[in-house]
Amino acid sequence: QVQLVESGGGLVQPGGSLRLSCVASGNIVNINSAAWYRQPAGKQRELVAAEVSHITNYPDSVKGRFTISRDDTRNTIYLQMDSLKPEDTAVYFCNADVLSQYSSGQFQRNYWGQGTQVTVSS
């Protein structure tokens, strides 16, 4: 069992910056991959950042403004958001593939955080 807990959301003015954190706890051998999604009110959830084997990927809507990173020592995933725009307003979710150790061996499972609200407004 693994839990992902997000923090760092809040209200920020256009052009401002915000850093989201996602702390993983539980049966963790390694975080094999990580991602951030967002869901504006009344709209579908979309991928905004992904990291696998030190390779990162971003959609055009956030490329050059958002950066995903990871601190394996602290089992924490980060999303640095710069030059924020009103259209970035959404609930942001972290997602990770986590390798866990069991008596029968090691197995990977996917987990979601609870989400944190980011509001960009003047």
PDB file of C-alpha atoms in Angstrom:
ATOM      1  CA  GLN A   1       0.000   0.000   0.000  1.00  0.00           C
ATOM      2  CA  VAL A   2       1.299   3.443  -1.048  1.00  0.00           C
ATOM      3  CA  GLN A   3      -0.155   6.900  -0.419  1.00  0.00           C
ATOM      4  CA  LEU A   4       0.492  10.116  -2.382  1.00  0.00           C
ATOM      5  CA  VAL A   5      -0.214  13.397  -0.557  1.00  0.00           C
ATOM      6  CA  GLU A   6      -0.117  16.726  -2.429  1.00  0.00           C
ATOM      7  CA  SER A   7       0.464  20.237  -1.107  1.00  0.00           C
ATOM      8  CA  GLY A   8       1.438  23.711  -2.314  1.00  0.00           C
ATOM      9  CA  GLY A   9      -1.704  24.808  -4.128  1.00  0.00           C
ATOM     10  CA  GLY A  10      -3.317  28.189  -3.628  1.00  0.00           C
ATOM     11  CA  LEU A  11      -4.156  31.558  -5.168  1.00  0.00           C
ATOM     12  CA  VAL A  12      -1.559  33.328  -7.323  1.00  0.00           C
ATOM     13  CA  GLN A  13      -1.615  36.329  -9.674  1.00  0.00           C
ATOM     14  CA  PRO A  14      -1.012  35.966 -13.430  1.00  0.00           C
ATOM     15  CA  GLY A  15       2.717  35.835 -14.144  1.00  0.00           C
ATOM     16  CA  GLY A  16       3.453  34.402 -10.712  1.00  0.00           C
ATOM     17  CA  SER A  17       5.015  31.098  -9.684  1.00  0.00           C
ATOM     18  CA  LEU A  18       3.989  28.140  -7.564  1.00  0.00           C
ATOM     19  CA  ARG A  19       5.652  24.855  -6.573  1.00  0.00           C
ATOM     20  CA  LEU A  20       3.567  21.753  -5.890  1.00  0.00           C
ATOM     21  CA  SER A  21       4.844  18.821  -3.819  1.00  0.00           C
ATOM     22  CA  CYS A  22       3.704  15.197  -3.725  1.00  0.00           C
ATOM     23  CA  VAL A  23       5.053  13.019  -0.905  1.00  0.00           C
ATOM     24  CA  ALA A  24       4.878   9.245  -1.330  1.00  0.00           C
ATOM     25  CA  SER A  25       4.798   6.978   1.718  1.00  0.00           C
ATOM     26  CA  GLY A  26       4.306   3.291   2.456  1.00  0.00           C
ATOM     27  CA  ASN A  27       5.835   0.238   0.797  1.00  0.00           C
ATOM     28  CA  ILE A  28       8.273   1.988  -1.555  1.00  0.00           C
ATOM     29  CA  VAL A  29      11.333   0.445  -3.157  1.00  0.00           C
ATOM     30  CA  ASN A  30      11.462   2.929  -6.040  1.00  0.00           C
ATOM     31  CA  ILE A  31       9.314   5.452  -7.889  1.00  0.00           C
ATOM     32  CA  ASN A  32       9.668   4.205 -11.464  1.00  0.00           C
ATOM     33  CA  SER A  33       7.829   7.074 -13.153  1.00  0.00           C
ATOM     34  CA  ALA A  34       5.944  10.228 -12.214  1.00  0.00           C
ATOM     35  CA  ALA A  35       3.398  12.578 -13.741  1.00  0.00           C
ATOM     36  CA  TRP A  36       1.156  15.541 -13.016  1.00  0.00           C
ATOM     37  CA  TYR A  37      -2.398  15.965 -14.312  1.00  0.00           C
ATOM     38  CA  ARG A  38      -4.863  18.837 -13.978  1.00  0.00           C
ATOM     39  CA  GLN A  39      -8.639  19.110 -14.213  1.00  0.00           C
ATOM     40  CA  PRO A  40     -10.343  22.503 -14.659  1.00  0.00           C
ATOM     41  CA  ALA A  41     -13.833  22.778 -13.181  1.00  0.00           C
ATOM     42  CA  GLY A  42     -16.342  21.002 -15.407  1.00  0.00           C
ATOM     43  CA  LYS A  43     -13.677  19.768 -17.839  1.00  0.00           C
ATOM     44  CA  GLN A  44     -11.689  16.598 -18.494  1.00  0.00           C
ATOM     45  CA  ARG A  45      -8.437  15.710 -16.771  1.00  0.00           C
ATOM     46  CA  GLU A  46      -5.310  16.298 -18.858  1.00  0.00           C
ATOM     47  CA  LEU A  47      -1.626  15.428 -18.595  1.00  0.00           C
ATOM     48  CA  VAL A  48       0.667  18.414 -17.948  1.00  0.00           C
ATOM     49  CA  ALA A  49       4.012  16.745 -17.166  1.00  0.00           C
ATOM     50  CA  ALA A  50       5.568  13.271 -17.224  1.00  0.00           C
ATOM     51  CA  GLU A  51       8.942  11.790 -16.294  1.00  0.00           C
ATOM     52  CA  VAL A  52      10.273   8.320 -17.132  1.00  0.00           C
ATOM     53  CA  SER A  53      13.932   7.252 -16.938  1.00  0.00           C
ATOM     54  CA  HIS A  54      15.123  10.877 -16.679  1.00  0.00           C
ATOM     55  CA  ILE A  55      13.160  11.864 -19.799  1.00  0.00           C
ATOM     56  CA  THR A  56      10.490  14.557 -19.379  1.00  0.00           C
ATOM     57  CA  ASN A  57       7.520  15.401 -21.577  1.00  0.00           C
ATOM     58  CA  TYR A  58       5.164  18.410 -21.594  1.00  0.00           C
ATOM     59  CA  PRO A  59       2.219  19.477 -23.751  1.00  0.00           C
ATOM     60  CA  ASP A  60       2.543  22.712 -25.720  1.00  0.00           C
ATOM     61  CA  SER A  61       0.194  24.502 -23.318  1.00  0.00           C
ATOM     62  CA  VAL A  62       2.768  24.392 -20.478  1.00  0.00           C
ATOM     63  CA  LYS A  63       6.079  23.727 -22.238  1.00  0.00           C
ATOM     64  CA  GLY A  64       8.760  26.176 -21.115  1.00  0.00           C
ATOM     65  CA  ARG A  65       6.749  27.184 -18.034  1.00  0.00           C
ATOM     66  CA  PHE A  66       6.325  23.947 -16.024  1.00  0.00           C
ATOM     67  CA  THR A  67       9.068  21.617 -14.757  1.00  0.00           C
ATOM     68  CA  ILE A  68       8.631  18.174 -13.187  1.00  0.00           C
ATOM     69  CA  SER A  69      11.343  16.841 -10.870  1.00  0.00           C
ATOM     70  CA  ARG A  70      11.848  14.172  -8.229  1.00  0.00           C
ATOM     71  CA  ASP A  71      13.789  13.763  -4.981  1.00  0.00           C
ATOM     72  CA  ASP A  72      14.212  10.015  -4.433  1.00  0.00           C
ATOM     73  CA  THR A  73      15.810  10.539  -1.008  1.00  0.00           C
ATOM     74  CA  ARG A  74      12.582  12.106   0.251  1.00  0.00           C
ATOM     75  CA  ASN A  75      10.175  10.159  -2.035  1.00  0.00           C
ATOM     76  CA  THR A  76       8.822  13.489  -3.248  1.00  0.00           C
ATOM     77  CA  ILE A  77       7.633  14.597  -6.695  1.00  0.00           C
ATOM     78  CA  TYR A  78       7.604  18.316  -7.569  1.00  0.00           C
ATOM     79  CA  LEU A  79       5.931  20.505 -10.161  1.00  0.00           C
ATOM     80  CA  GLN A  80       7.461  23.969 -10.578  1.00  0.00           C
ATOM     81  CA  MET A  81       5.035  26.340 -12.325  1.00  0.00           C
ATOM     82  CA  ASP A  82       6.235  29.699 -13.663  1.00  0.00           C
ATOM     83  CA  SER A  83       4.593  32.469 -15.711  1.00  0.00           C
ATOM     84  CA  LEU A  84       1.176  31.251 -14.618  1.00  0.00           C
ATOM     85  CA  LYS A  85      -1.901  32.140 -16.662  1.00  0.00           C
ATOM     86  CA  PRO A  86      -5.609  32.189 -15.729  1.00  0.00           C
ATOM     87  CA  GLU A  87      -6.145  29.144 -17.952  1.00  0.00           C
ATOM     88  CA  ASP A  88      -3.819  27.174 -15.645  1.00  0.00           C
ATOM     89  CA  THR A  89      -6.543  27.274 -12.971  1.00  0.00           C
ATOM     90  CA  ALA A  90      -7.467  23.678 -12.072  1.00  0.00           C
ATOM     91  CA  VAL A  91      -7.181  20.912  -9.511  1.00  0.00           C
ATOM     92  CA  TYR A  92      -3.733  19.356  -9.911  1.00  0.00           C
ATOM     93  CA  PHE A  93      -3.104  15.644  -9.263  1.00  0.00           C
ATOM     94  CA  CYS A  94       0.162  13.743  -8.957  1.00  0.00           C
ATOM     95  CA  ASN A  95       0.476  10.214 -10.328  1.00  0.00           C
ATOM     96  CA  ALA A  96       3.248   7.633  -9.978  1.00  0.00           C
ATOM     97  CA  ASP A  97       4.232   4.070 -10.782  1.00  0.00           C
ATOM     98  CA  VAL A  98       5.719   2.698  -7.551  1.00  0.00           C
ATOM     99  CA  LEU A  99       7.731  -0.498  -7.079  1.00  0.00           C
ATOM    100  CA  SER A 100       6.934  -2.285  -3.800  1.00  0.00           C
ATOM    101  CA  GLN A 101       8.485  -5.274  -2.016  1.00  0.00           C
ATOM    102  CA  TYR A 102       6.386  -8.275  -1.014  1.00  0.00           C
ATOM    103  CA  SER A 103       7.208 -11.743   0.284  1.00  0.00           C
ATOM    104  CA  SER A 104       6.489 -13.100  -3.207  1.00  0.00           C
ATOM    105  CA  GLY A 105       8.673 -10.522  -4.949  1.00  0.00           C
ATOM    106  CA  GLN A 106       8.618  -6.952  -6.256  1.00  0.00           C
ATOM    107  CA  PHE A 107       5.589  -5.529  -8.062  1.00  0.00           C
ATOM    108  CA  GLN A 108       4.706  -2.172  -9.620  1.00  0.00           C
ATOM    109  CA  ARG A 109       1.377  -0.379  -9.163  1.00  0.00           C
ATOM    110  CA  ASN A 110      -0.022   3.016 -10.159  1.00  0.00           C
ATOM    111  CA  TYR A 111      -1.223   5.545  -7.555  1.00  0.00           C
ATOM    112  CA  TRP A 112      -3.008   8.917  -7.518  1.00  0.00           C
ATOM    113  CA  GLY A 113      -2.814  11.839  -5.107  1.00  0.00           C
ATOM    114  CA  GLN A 114      -5.925  13.536  -3.698  1.00  0.00           C
ATOM    115  CA  GLY A 115      -5.481  16.750  -5.691  1.00  0.00           C
ATOM    116  CA  THR A 116      -4.708  20.361  -4.796  1.00  0.00           C
ATOM    117  CA  GLN A 117      -6.440  23.508  -6.089  1.00  0.00           C
ATOM    118  CA  VAL A 118      -4.455  26.080  -8.084  1.00  0.00           C
ATOM    119  CA  THR A 119      -6.205  29.365  -8.898  1.00  0.00           C
ATOM    120  CA  VAL A 120      -4.573  32.009 -11.115  1.00  0.00           C
ATOM    121  CA  SER A 121      -6.476  35.288 -10.912  1.00  0.00           C
ATOM    122  CA  SER A 122      -5.981  39.019 -10.430  1.00  0.00           C
TER     123      SER A 122
END
